[in-house]
Amino acid sequence: GRMRAAALLVGAGVAVGAPRDYYVCNMTCAGGETWSTCRSERCTPTLPEDKCNDGSEPEATSERVAGPHACGERSLEPGSFAERCTICTSTARAVLVAARQGVQGGAAALCAAAVETTAAVELPTFRTCRMDPDGCSAFLSRLSTSTCEQIAALMVEGAGRAAILREAQRFCGEELRLRRNTTVSEATLCEAPRDMGLRVMAISASIAAVVFSTQVAPAWLTTF
């Protein structure tokens, strides 16, 4: 749950609550599109997700704020689209690992294992989550009953790994996109989750611990 995710961040030795720069970026394109984002990345230089529909860079104005907590005061989600996408697609990857390691109980059980693993392995790597662990665990909790269950349902139905990861990009992008009237793929479609060696091994180890704690015997399977 949320408290466990926050505790995992602290347990990982992450300094929580330390003052850091965070930015509200107000973007304006020559074609008239405007939007705002609240993130740890600076507003300029812009990110790939900030491109205008014609490929040009938007005009960006920046306001420094206290941290992710300040985003809600402006009715903005904390974190860039790319950052939140990575959390979402990493959860999808953890669903696949959970299934390979023998987690039983359908989509809900797969998501529970995947969310706990993402909280332990992925969240501490994100600046937004180090600054606001409660906010990130709430975000992950939301994913667990939306995108994650869609992904897990595909797994239960027998969909292949490649198809599931493609759908994860689409599901995550649709749920998390900040801009509704854009054709910029970097702002609408999440990047595929990358398998990153030791981190994937950590995901597998975390899933194995979840399986053991629920007294479900894991299969000794290889990681992705």
Short mmCIF file of N, CA and C in Angstrom, two decimals, residues 25-197:
data_model
loop_
_atom_site.label_atom_id
_atom_site.label_comp_id
_atom_site.label_asym_id
_atom_site.label_seq_id
_atom_site.Cartn_x
_atom_site.Cartn_y
_atom_site.Cartn_z
N CYS A 25 6.18 24.25 -15.62
CA CYS A 25 6.54 24.72 -16.96
C CYS A 25 5.26 25.02 -17.73
N ASN A 26 5.14 26.24 -18.20
CA ASN A 26 4.00 26.65 -19.01
C ASN A 26 4.45 26.73 -20.46
N MET A 27 3.87 25.87 -21.30
CA MET A 27 4.30 25.74 -22.69
C MET A 27 3.28 26.36 -23.64
N THR A 28 3.79 27.05 -24.66
CA THR A 28 2.94 27.65 -25.68
C THR A 28 3.53 27.39 -27.06
N CYS A 29 2.72 26.83 -27.95
CA CYS A 29 3.16 26.59 -29.33
C CYS A 29 2.61 27.67 -30.25
N ALA A 30 3.31 27.90 -31.36
CA ALA A 30 2.88 28.91 -32.32
C ALA A 30 1.49 28.61 -32.87
N GLY A 31 1.13 27.31 -32.93
CA GLY A 31 -0.18 26.92 -33.44
C GLY A 31 -1.32 27.14 -32.47
N GLY A 32 -1.01 27.58 -31.25
CA GLY A 32 -2.06 27.89 -30.28
C GLY A 32 -2.18 26.90 -29.14
N GLU A 33 -1.52 25.73 -29.21
CA GLU A 33 -1.63 24.76 -28.12
C GLU A 33 -0.88 25.27 -26.90
N THR A 34 -1.50 25.15 -25.75
CA THR A 34 -0.86 25.51 -24.48
C THR A 34 -1.10 24.41 -23.47
N TRP A 35 -0.15 24.19 -22.59
CA TRP A 35 -0.31 23.23 -21.51
C TRP A 35 0.73 23.54 -20.43
N SER A 36 0.53 22.94 -19.28
CA SER A 36 1.46 23.12 -18.16
C SER A 36 1.85 21.76 -17.61
N THR A 37 3.06 21.68 -17.11
CA THR A 37 3.55 20.46 -16.50
C THR A 37 4.35 20.82 -15.26
N CYS A 38 4.38 19.94 -14.28
CA CYS A 38 5.03 20.19 -13.00
C CYS A 38 6.02 19.06 -12.77
N ARG A 39 7.33 19.35 -12.80
CA ARG A 39 8.30 18.26 -12.87
C ARG A 39 9.65 18.65 -12.26
N SER A 40 10.49 17.63 -12.08
CA SER A 40 11.83 17.88 -11.56
C SER A 40 12.78 18.34 -12.65
N GLU A 41 12.49 17.99 -13.92
CA GLU A 41 13.32 18.44 -15.03
C GLU A 41 13.08 19.93 -15.30
N ARG A 42 14.13 20.62 -15.67
CA ARG A 42 13.98 22.03 -16.00
C ARG A 42 13.09 22.21 -17.23
N CYS A 43 12.52 23.38 -17.34
CA CYS A 43 11.62 23.67 -18.47
C CYS A 43 12.39 23.87 -19.77
N THR A 44 13.61 24.40 -19.64
CA THR A 44 14.50 24.55 -20.80
C THR A 44 15.88 24.06 -20.41
N PRO A 45 16.53 23.28 -21.28
CA PRO A 45 16.03 22.84 -22.58
C PRO A 45 14.81 21.93 -22.44
N THR A 46 13.97 21.96 -23.45
CA THR A 46 12.73 21.19 -23.39
C THR A 46 13.01 19.70 -23.56
N LEU A 47 12.04 18.89 -23.15
CA LEU A 47 12.11 17.44 -23.31
C LEU A 47 11.46 17.04 -24.64
N PRO A 48 11.74 15.83 -25.14
CA PRO A 48 11.08 15.37 -26.37
C PRO A 48 9.56 15.45 -26.30
N GLU A 49 8.99 15.20 -25.11
CA GLU A 49 7.53 15.23 -24.95
C GLU A 49 6.95 16.65 -25.08
N ASP A 50 7.84 17.66 -25.07
CA ASP A 50 7.39 19.05 -25.13
C ASP A 50 7.23 19.57 -26.56
N LYS A 51 7.61 18.80 -27.55
CA LYS A 51 7.57 19.29 -28.93
C LYS A 51 6.15 19.72 -29.33
N CYS A 52 6.09 20.73 -30.17
CA CYS A 52 4.81 21.13 -30.76
C CYS A 52 4.44 20.15 -31.88
N ASN A 53 3.21 20.20 -32.31
CA ASN A 53 2.75 19.29 -33.35
C ASN A 53 3.54 19.40 -34.64
N ASP A 54 4.08 20.60 -34.93
CA ASP A 54 4.86 20.77 -36.15
C ASP A 54 6.34 20.45 -35.97
N GLY A 55 6.70 19.93 -34.80
CA GLY A 55 8.07 19.55 -34.53
C GLY A 55 8.92 20.64 -33.92
N SER A 56 8.40 21.84 -33.83
CA SER A 56 9.16 22.96 -33.26
C SER A 56 9.14 22.91 -31.74
N GLU A 57 10.00 23.69 -31.12
CA GLU A 57 10.02 23.77 -29.66
C GLU A 57 9.03 24.84 -29.20
N PRO A 58 8.33 24.59 -28.10
CA PRO A 58 7.39 25.59 -27.59
C PRO A 58 8.14 26.72 -26.89
N GLU A 59 7.44 27.81 -26.71
CA GLU A 59 7.94 28.85 -25.81
C GLU A 59 7.62 28.41 -24.40
N ALA A 60 8.64 28.39 -23.53
CA ALA A 60 8.46 27.87 -22.18
C ALA A 60 8.75 28.94 -21.14
N THR A 61 7.85 29.07 -20.18
CA THR A 61 8.11 29.92 -19.02
C THR A 61 8.17 29.01 -17.80
N SER A 62 9.00 29.39 -16.85
CA SER A 62 9.30 28.51 -15.73
C SER A 62 9.01 29.19 -14.40
N GLU A 63 8.43 28.41 -13.49
CA GLU A 63 8.21 28.87 -12.11
C GLU A 63 8.76 27.81 -11.17
N ARG A 64 9.68 28.20 -10.32
CA ARG A 64 10.26 27.27 -9.35
C ARG A 64 9.29 27.11 -8.18
N VAL A 65 9.04 25.86 -7.80
CA VAL A 65 8.12 25.59 -6.69
C VAL A 65 8.81 24.70 -5.66
N ALA A 66 8.17 24.52 -4.51
CA ALA A 66 8.80 23.84 -3.39
C ALA A 66 9.05 22.36 -3.63
N GLY A 67 8.25 21.74 -4.48
CA GLY A 67 8.40 20.31 -4.71
C GLY A 67 7.13 19.73 -5.28
N PRO A 68 7.08 18.39 -5.43
CA PRO A 68 5.90 17.75 -6.00
C PRO A 68 4.61 18.09 -5.28
N HIS A 69 4.69 18.35 -3.96
CA HIS A 69 3.49 18.68 -3.21
C HIS A 69 2.78 19.91 -3.79
N ALA A 70 3.57 20.82 -4.36
CA ALA A 70 3.00 22.06 -4.88
C ALA A 70 2.23 21.87 -6.18
N CYS A 71 2.44 20.73 -6.84
CA CYS A 71 1.76 20.51 -8.12
C CYS A 71 0.24 20.46 -7.94
N GLY A 72 -0.21 19.78 -6.90
CA GLY A 72 -1.64 19.63 -6.66
C GLY A 72 -2.33 20.96 -6.44
N GLU A 73 -1.61 21.91 -5.87
CA GLU A 73 -2.18 23.23 -5.65
C GLU A 73 -2.50 23.92 -6.98
N ARG A 74 -1.85 23.46 -8.04
CA ARG A 74 -2.06 24.03 -9.37
C ARG A 74 -2.84 23.07 -10.28
N SER A 75 -3.42 22.06 -9.68
CA SER A 75 -4.19 21.05 -10.41
C SER A 75 -3.35 20.34 -11.47
N LEU A 76 -2.09 20.10 -11.15
CA LEU A 76 -1.18 19.42 -12.05
C LEU A 76 -0.66 18.14 -11.43
N GLU A 77 -0.45 17.11 -12.26
CA GLU A 77 0.16 15.86 -11.79
C GLU A 77 1.67 16.07 -11.65
N PRO A 78 2.28 15.56 -10.58
CA PRO A 78 3.73 15.70 -10.45
C PRO A 78 4.48 14.74 -11.36
N GLY A 79 5.59 15.20 -11.89
CA GLY A 79 6.44 14.37 -12.73
C GLY A 79 6.18 14.57 -14.21
N SER A 80 7.23 14.44 -15.01
CA SER A 80 7.08 14.52 -16.46
C SER A 80 6.34 13.30 -16.97
N PHE A 81 5.81 13.40 -18.19
CA PHE A 81 5.15 12.27 -18.82
C PHE A 81 6.11 11.08 -18.90
N ALA A 82 7.36 11.32 -19.29
CA ALA A 82 8.34 10.24 -19.44
C ALA A 82 8.61 9.56 -18.09
N GLU A 83 8.72 10.35 -17.03
CA GLU A 83 9.01 9.78 -15.72
C GLU A 83 7.85 8.89 -15.24
N ARG A 84 6.63 9.39 -15.36
CA ARG A 84 5.48 8.61 -14.92
C ARG A 84 5.26 7.39 -15.82
N CYS A 85 5.58 7.55 -17.11
CA CYS A 85 5.48 6.41 -18.02
C CYS A 85 6.41 5.28 -17.59
N THR A 86 7.63 5.63 -17.20
CA THR A 86 8.59 4.61 -16.82
C THR A 86 8.10 3.82 -15.61
N ILE A 87 7.50 4.52 -14.65
CA ILE A 87 6.94 3.82 -13.49
C ILE A 87 5.84 2.86 -13.94
N CYS A 88 5.00 3.32 -14.86
CA CYS A 88 3.87 2.51 -15.33
C CYS A 88 4.34 1.29 -16.12
N THR A 89 5.26 1.50 -17.08
CA THR A 89 5.71 0.37 -17.89
C THR A 89 6.60 -0.59 -17.09
N SER A 90 7.29 -0.06 -16.08
CA SER A 90 8.06 -0.94 -15.19
C SER A 90 7.14 -1.86 -14.40
N THR A 91 5.98 -1.33 -14.03
CA THR A 91 4.99 -2.16 -13.34
C THR A 91 4.50 -3.27 -14.26
N ALA A 92 4.30 -2.94 -15.54
CA ALA A 92 3.90 -3.96 -16.51
C ALA A 92 4.96 -5.05 -16.63
N ARG A 93 6.22 -4.64 -16.67
CA ARG A 93 7.31 -5.62 -16.75
C ARG A 93 7.32 -6.50 -15.50
N ALA A 94 7.05 -5.90 -14.35
CA ALA A 94 7.03 -6.67 -13.11
C ALA A 94 5.87 -7.68 -13.10
N VAL A 95 4.77 -7.36 -13.78
CA VAL A 95 3.67 -8.32 -13.92
C VAL A 95 4.16 -9.56 -14.65
N LEU A 96 4.92 -9.36 -15.72
CA LEU A 96 5.45 -10.49 -16.49
C LEU A 96 6.38 -11.35 -15.65
N VAL A 97 7.24 -10.69 -14.87
CA VAL A 97 8.15 -11.44 -14.00
C VAL A 97 7.37 -12.22 -12.96
N ALA A 98 6.33 -11.58 -12.39
CA ALA A 98 5.52 -12.26 -11.38
C ALA A 98 4.87 -13.52 -11.95
N ALA A 99 4.35 -13.41 -13.17
CA ALA A 99 3.71 -14.57 -13.79
C ALA A 99 4.72 -15.68 -14.04
N ARG A 100 5.92 -15.33 -14.48
CA ARG A 100 6.95 -16.33 -14.74
C ARG A 100 7.43 -17.01 -13.47
N GLN A 101 7.33 -16.28 -12.36
CA GLN A 101 7.81 -16.85 -11.10
C GLN A 101 6.71 -17.53 -10.30
N GLY A 102 5.56 -17.70 -10.90
CA GLY A 102 4.56 -18.57 -10.29
C GLY A 102 3.55 -17.92 -9.38
N VAL A 103 3.40 -16.59 -9.42
CA VAL A 103 2.37 -15.95 -8.60
C VAL A 103 1.00 -16.41 -9.09
N GLN A 104 0.18 -16.88 -8.17
CA GLN A 104 -1.15 -17.39 -8.49
C GLN A 104 -2.22 -16.44 -7.97
N GLY A 105 -3.43 -16.53 -8.54
CA GLY A 105 -4.54 -15.75 -8.02
C GLY A 105 -5.10 -14.74 -9.01
N GLY A 106 -4.69 -14.84 -10.29
CA GLY A 106 -5.28 -13.98 -11.30
C GLY A 106 -4.67 -12.60 -11.35
N ALA A 107 -5.36 -11.70 -12.07
CA ALA A 107 -4.84 -10.36 -12.34
C ALA A 107 -4.57 -9.57 -11.06
N ALA A 108 -5.46 -9.68 -10.08
CA ALA A 108 -5.28 -8.90 -8.84
C ALA A 108 -4.01 -9.30 -8.11
N ALA A 109 -3.74 -10.61 -8.05
CA ALA A 109 -2.54 -11.08 -7.36
C ALA A 109 -1.27 -10.69 -8.11
N LEU A 110 -1.31 -10.77 -9.44
CA LEU A 110 -0.17 -10.36 -10.24
C LEU A 110 0.14 -8.88 -10.03
N CYS A 111 -0.91 -8.06 -10.00
CA CYS A 111 -0.72 -6.62 -9.80
C CYS A 111 -0.20 -6.31 -8.40
N ALA A 112 -0.70 -7.01 -7.43
CA ALA A 112 -0.23 -6.78 -6.06
C ALA A 112 1.27 -7.04 -5.95
N ALA A 113 1.72 -8.15 -6.54
CA ALA A 113 3.15 -8.47 -6.52
C ALA A 113 3.94 -7.46 -7.33
N ALA A 114 3.42 -7.06 -8.49
CA ALA A 114 4.13 -6.13 -9.36
C ALA A 114 4.25 -4.75 -8.72
N VAL A 115 3.19 -4.29 -8.08
CA VAL A 115 3.21 -2.97 -7.45
C VAL A 115 4.19 -2.95 -6.28
N GLU A 116 4.20 -4.01 -5.49
CA GLU A 116 5.14 -4.05 -4.36
C GLU A 116 6.58 -4.05 -4.86
N THR A 117 6.81 -4.76 -5.95
CA THR A 117 8.15 -4.80 -6.53
C THR A 117 8.55 -3.45 -7.10
N THR A 118 7.65 -2.80 -7.82
CA THR A 118 7.96 -1.49 -8.39
C THR A 118 8.27 -0.49 -7.29
N ALA A 119 7.52 -0.55 -6.19
CA ALA A 119 7.77 0.35 -5.07
C ALA A 119 9.17 0.14 -4.50
N ALA A 120 9.60 -1.12 -4.43
CA ALA A 120 10.90 -1.43 -3.83
C ALA A 120 12.06 -1.14 -4.75
N VAL A 121 11.90 -1.43 -6.05
CA VAL A 121 13.03 -1.39 -6.98
C VAL A 121 13.08 -0.12 -7.81
N GLU A 122 11.93 0.36 -8.27
CA GLU A 122 11.91 1.46 -9.23
C GLU A 122 11.73 2.85 -8.59
N LEU A 123 10.78 2.97 -7.66
CA LEU A 123 10.47 4.32 -7.16
C LEU A 123 11.67 5.05 -6.58
N PRO A 124 12.58 4.38 -5.85
CA PRO A 124 13.72 5.13 -5.30
C PRO A 124 14.63 5.73 -6.36
N THR A 125 14.50 5.31 -7.62
CA THR A 125 15.37 5.84 -8.67
C THR A 125 14.85 7.13 -9.26
N PHE A 126 13.65 7.55 -8.89
CA PHE A 126 13.04 8.76 -9.46
C PHE A 126 13.12 9.92 -8.48
N ARG A 127 13.57 11.05 -8.98
CA ARG A 127 13.72 12.22 -8.12
C ARG A 127 12.38 12.63 -7.51
N THR A 128 11.32 12.61 -8.32
CA THR A 128 10.00 12.98 -7.81
C THR A 128 9.60 12.11 -6.64
N CYS A 129 9.90 10.82 -6.74
CA CYS A 129 9.51 9.88 -5.68
C CYS A 129 10.38 10.04 -4.45
N ARG A 130 11.63 10.42 -4.63
CA ARG A 130 12.48 10.67 -3.47
C ARG A 130 12.02 11.90 -2.72
N MET A 131 11.46 12.86 -3.45
CA MET A 131 10.98 14.09 -2.81
C MET A 131 9.59 13.92 -2.20
N ASP A 132 8.79 13.04 -2.77
CA ASP A 132 7.41 12.87 -2.31
C ASP A 132 7.02 11.39 -2.37
N PRO A 133 7.52 10.58 -1.44
CA PRO A 133 7.22 9.15 -1.48
C PRO A 133 5.74 8.84 -1.34
N ASP A 134 5.03 9.60 -0.52
CA ASP A 134 3.59 9.36 -0.35
C ASP A 134 2.84 9.60 -1.66
N GLY A 135 3.22 10.67 -2.36
CA GLY A 135 2.57 10.98 -3.63
C GLY A 135 2.84 9.90 -4.66
N CYS A 136 4.07 9.38 -4.71
CA CYS A 136 4.39 8.33 -5.67
C CYS A 136 3.69 7.02 -5.33
N SER A 137 3.59 6.70 -4.07
CA SER A 137 2.90 5.47 -3.70
C SER A 137 1.41 5.58 -4.00
N ALA A 138 0.84 6.79 -3.86
CA ALA A 138 -0.56 6.99 -4.23
C ALA A 138 -0.75 6.82 -5.74
N PHE A 139 0.21 7.33 -6.51
CA PHE A 139 0.18 7.18 -7.96
C PHE A 139 0.25 5.70 -8.34
N LEU A 140 1.14 4.98 -7.70
CA LEU A 140 1.29 3.55 -7.97
C LEU A 140 0.04 2.78 -7.58
N SER A 141 -0.59 3.18 -6.47
CA SER A 141 -1.83 2.55 -6.04
C SER A 141 -2.92 2.75 -7.09
N ARG A 142 -2.95 3.93 -7.70
CA ARG A 142 -3.93 4.20 -8.76
C ARG A 142 -3.68 3.31 -9.97
N LEU A 143 -2.42 3.15 -10.32
CA LEU A 143 -2.09 2.28 -11.45
C LEU A 143 -2.48 0.83 -11.20
N SER A 144 -2.42 0.42 -9.94
CA SER A 144 -2.67 -0.99 -9.62
C SER A 144 -4.10 -1.42 -9.93
N THR A 145 -5.02 -0.47 -9.92
CA THR A 145 -6.42 -0.82 -10.20
C THR A 145 -6.88 -0.32 -11.56
N SER A 146 -5.92 0.14 -12.37
CA SER A 146 -6.29 0.61 -13.71
C SER A 146 -5.41 -0.08 -14.73
N THR A 147 -4.34 0.57 -15.14
CA THR A 147 -3.47 0.03 -16.18
C THR A 147 -2.91 -1.33 -15.82
N CYS A 148 -2.46 -1.50 -14.58
CA CYS A 148 -1.86 -2.77 -14.19
C CYS A 148 -2.83 -3.93 -14.36
N GLU A 149 -4.07 -3.75 -13.96
CA GLU A 149 -5.05 -4.84 -14.09
C GLU A 149 -5.35 -5.14 -15.55
N GLN A 150 -5.31 -4.12 -16.42
CA GLN A 150 -5.48 -4.38 -17.84
C GLN A 150 -4.35 -5.25 -18.38
N ILE A 151 -3.12 -4.93 -17.96
CA ILE A 151 -1.95 -5.70 -18.39
C ILE A 151 -2.02 -7.12 -17.85
N ALA A 152 -2.33 -7.24 -16.57
CA ALA A 152 -2.40 -8.55 -15.94
C ALA A 152 -3.48 -9.42 -16.57
N ALA A 153 -4.59 -8.79 -16.94
CA ALA A 153 -5.68 -9.54 -17.58
C ALA A 153 -5.21 -10.12 -18.92
N LEU A 154 -4.39 -9.37 -19.67
CA LEU A 154 -3.84 -9.89 -20.92
C LEU A 154 -2.95 -11.10 -20.65
N MET A 155 -2.17 -11.03 -19.58
CA MET A 155 -1.32 -12.16 -19.22
C MET A 155 -2.15 -13.38 -18.89
N VAL A 156 -3.20 -13.20 -18.10
CA VAL A 156 -4.07 -14.31 -17.71
C VAL A 156 -4.74 -14.92 -18.94
N GLU A 157 -5.05 -14.07 -19.92
CA GLU A 157 -5.69 -14.54 -21.15
C GLU A 157 -4.73 -15.25 -22.09
N GLY A 158 -3.44 -15.21 -21.77
CA GLY A 158 -2.46 -15.93 -22.59
C GLY A 158 -1.75 -15.11 -23.64
N ALA A 159 -1.84 -13.79 -23.58
CA ALA A 159 -1.15 -12.95 -24.56
C ALA A 159 0.36 -13.11 -24.40
N GLY A 160 1.10 -12.94 -25.50
CA GLY A 160 2.55 -13.07 -25.47
C GLY A 160 3.23 -11.86 -24.87
N ARG A 161 4.50 -12.02 -24.49
CA ARG A 161 5.26 -10.96 -23.84
C ARG A 161 5.33 -9.71 -24.70
N ALA A 162 5.66 -9.86 -26.00
CA ALA A 162 5.81 -8.70 -26.87
C ALA A 162 4.50 -7.93 -27.00
N ALA A 163 3.40 -8.66 -27.15
CA ALA A 163 2.09 -8.02 -27.27
C ALA A 163 1.73 -7.28 -25.99
N ILE A 164 2.04 -7.87 -24.86
CA ILE A 164 1.72 -7.25 -23.57
C ILE A 164 2.50 -5.95 -23.39
N LEU A 165 3.79 -5.97 -23.74
CA LEU A 165 4.59 -4.77 -23.57
C LEU A 165 4.15 -3.67 -24.53
N ARG A 166 3.73 -4.04 -25.74
CA ARG A 166 3.19 -3.03 -26.67
C ARG A 166 1.92 -2.41 -26.11
N GLU A 167 1.04 -3.24 -25.56
CA GLU A 167 -0.19 -2.72 -24.98
C GLU A 167 0.10 -1.87 -23.75
N ALA A 168 1.14 -2.24 -23.00
CA ALA A 168 1.52 -1.44 -21.83
C ALA A 168 1.90 -0.03 -22.25
N GLN A 169 2.63 0.11 -23.36
CA GLN A 169 2.98 1.44 -23.86
C GLN A 169 1.72 2.25 -24.15
N ARG A 170 0.75 1.60 -24.76
CA ARG A 170 -0.48 2.30 -25.14
C ARG A 170 -1.35 2.60 -23.92
N PHE A 171 -1.58 1.58 -23.07
CA PHE A 171 -2.41 1.78 -21.88
C PHE A 171 -1.83 2.88 -20.99
N CYS A 172 -0.51 2.79 -20.74
CA CYS A 172 0.12 3.77 -19.87
C CYS A 172 0.05 5.17 -20.48
N GLY A 173 0.32 5.25 -21.78
CA GLY A 173 0.29 6.55 -22.44
C GLY A 173 -1.09 7.19 -22.39
N GLU A 174 -2.11 6.39 -22.62
CA GLU A 174 -3.47 6.92 -22.62
C GLU A 174 -3.87 7.42 -21.24
N GLU A 175 -3.47 6.71 -20.21
CA GLU A 175 -3.85 7.12 -18.86
C GLU A 175 -3.05 8.33 -18.38
N LEU A 176 -1.80 8.44 -18.80
CA LEU A 176 -0.91 9.42 -18.19
C LEU A 176 -0.66 10.67 -19.03
N ARG A 177 -1.11 10.68 -20.26
CA ARG A 177 -0.78 11.79 -21.15
C ARG A 177 -1.27 13.11 -20.57
N LEU A 178 -0.47 14.14 -20.77
CA LEU A 178 -0.78 15.47 -20.26
C LEU A 178 -1.50 16.32 -21.31
N ARG A 179 -1.28 15.98 -22.58
CA ARG A 179 -1.81 16.79 -23.69
C ARG A 179 -2.80 15.94 -24.48
N ARG A 180 -4.02 16.41 -24.60
CA ARG A 180 -5.08 15.64 -25.25
C ARG A 180 -5.17 15.90 -26.75
N ASN A 181 -4.73 17.04 -27.20
CA ASN A 181 -4.88 17.39 -28.62
C ASN A 181 -3.52 17.54 -29.27
N THR A 182 -2.78 16.46 -29.26
CA THR A 182 -1.46 16.50 -29.86
C THR A 182 -1.20 15.23 -30.66
N THR A 183 -0.34 15.36 -31.66
CA THR A 183 0.07 14.20 -32.46
C THR A 183 1.51 13.81 -32.16
N VAL A 184 2.11 14.40 -31.14
CA VAL A 184 3.49 14.12 -30.78
C VAL A 184 3.56 12.78 -30.06
N SER A 185 4.21 11.80 -30.67
CA SER A 185 4.21 10.45 -30.09
C SER A 185 4.90 10.42 -28.73
N GLU A 186 5.93 11.26 -28.54
CA GLU A 186 6.64 11.28 -27.25
C GLU A 186 5.77 11.81 -26.11
N ALA A 187 4.62 12.40 -26.46
CA ALA A 187 3.71 12.94 -25.45
C ALA A 187 2.47 12.09 -25.29
N THR A 188 2.35 11.02 -26.08
CA THR A 188 1.13 10.21 -26.04
C THR A 188 1.37 8.72 -25.87
N LEU A 189 2.56 8.25 -26.28
CA LEU A 189 2.87 6.82 -26.24
C LEU A 189 4.10 6.61 -25.37
N CYS A 190 3.96 5.83 -24.33
CA CYS A 190 5.10 5.59 -23.44
C CYS A 190 6.17 4.77 -24.16
N GLU A 191 7.42 5.00 -23.81
CA GLU A 191 8.50 4.19 -24.35
C GLU A 191 8.39 2.77 -23.79
N ALA A 192 8.92 1.81 -24.56
CA ALA A 192 8.91 0.43 -24.09
C ALA A 192 9.78 0.31 -22.85
N PRO A 193 9.35 -0.49 -21.87
CA PRO A 193 10.20 -0.69 -20.69
C PRO A 193 11.50 -1.36 -21.09
N ARG A 194 12.60 -0.83 -20.60
CA ARG A 194 13.90 -1.38 -20.95
C ARG A 194 14.36 -2.37 -19.90
N ASP A 195 14.91 -3.49 -20.37
CA ASP A 195 15.49 -4.46 -19.45
C ASP A 195 16.90 -4.00 -19.12
N MET A 196 17.14 -3.75 -17.84
CA MET A 196 18.39 -3.11 -17.46
C MET A 196 19.20 -3.98 -16.51
N GLY A 197 19.53 -5.18 -16.96
CA GLY A 197 20.49 -6.01 -16.27
C GLY A 197 20.22 -6.21 -14.80
#
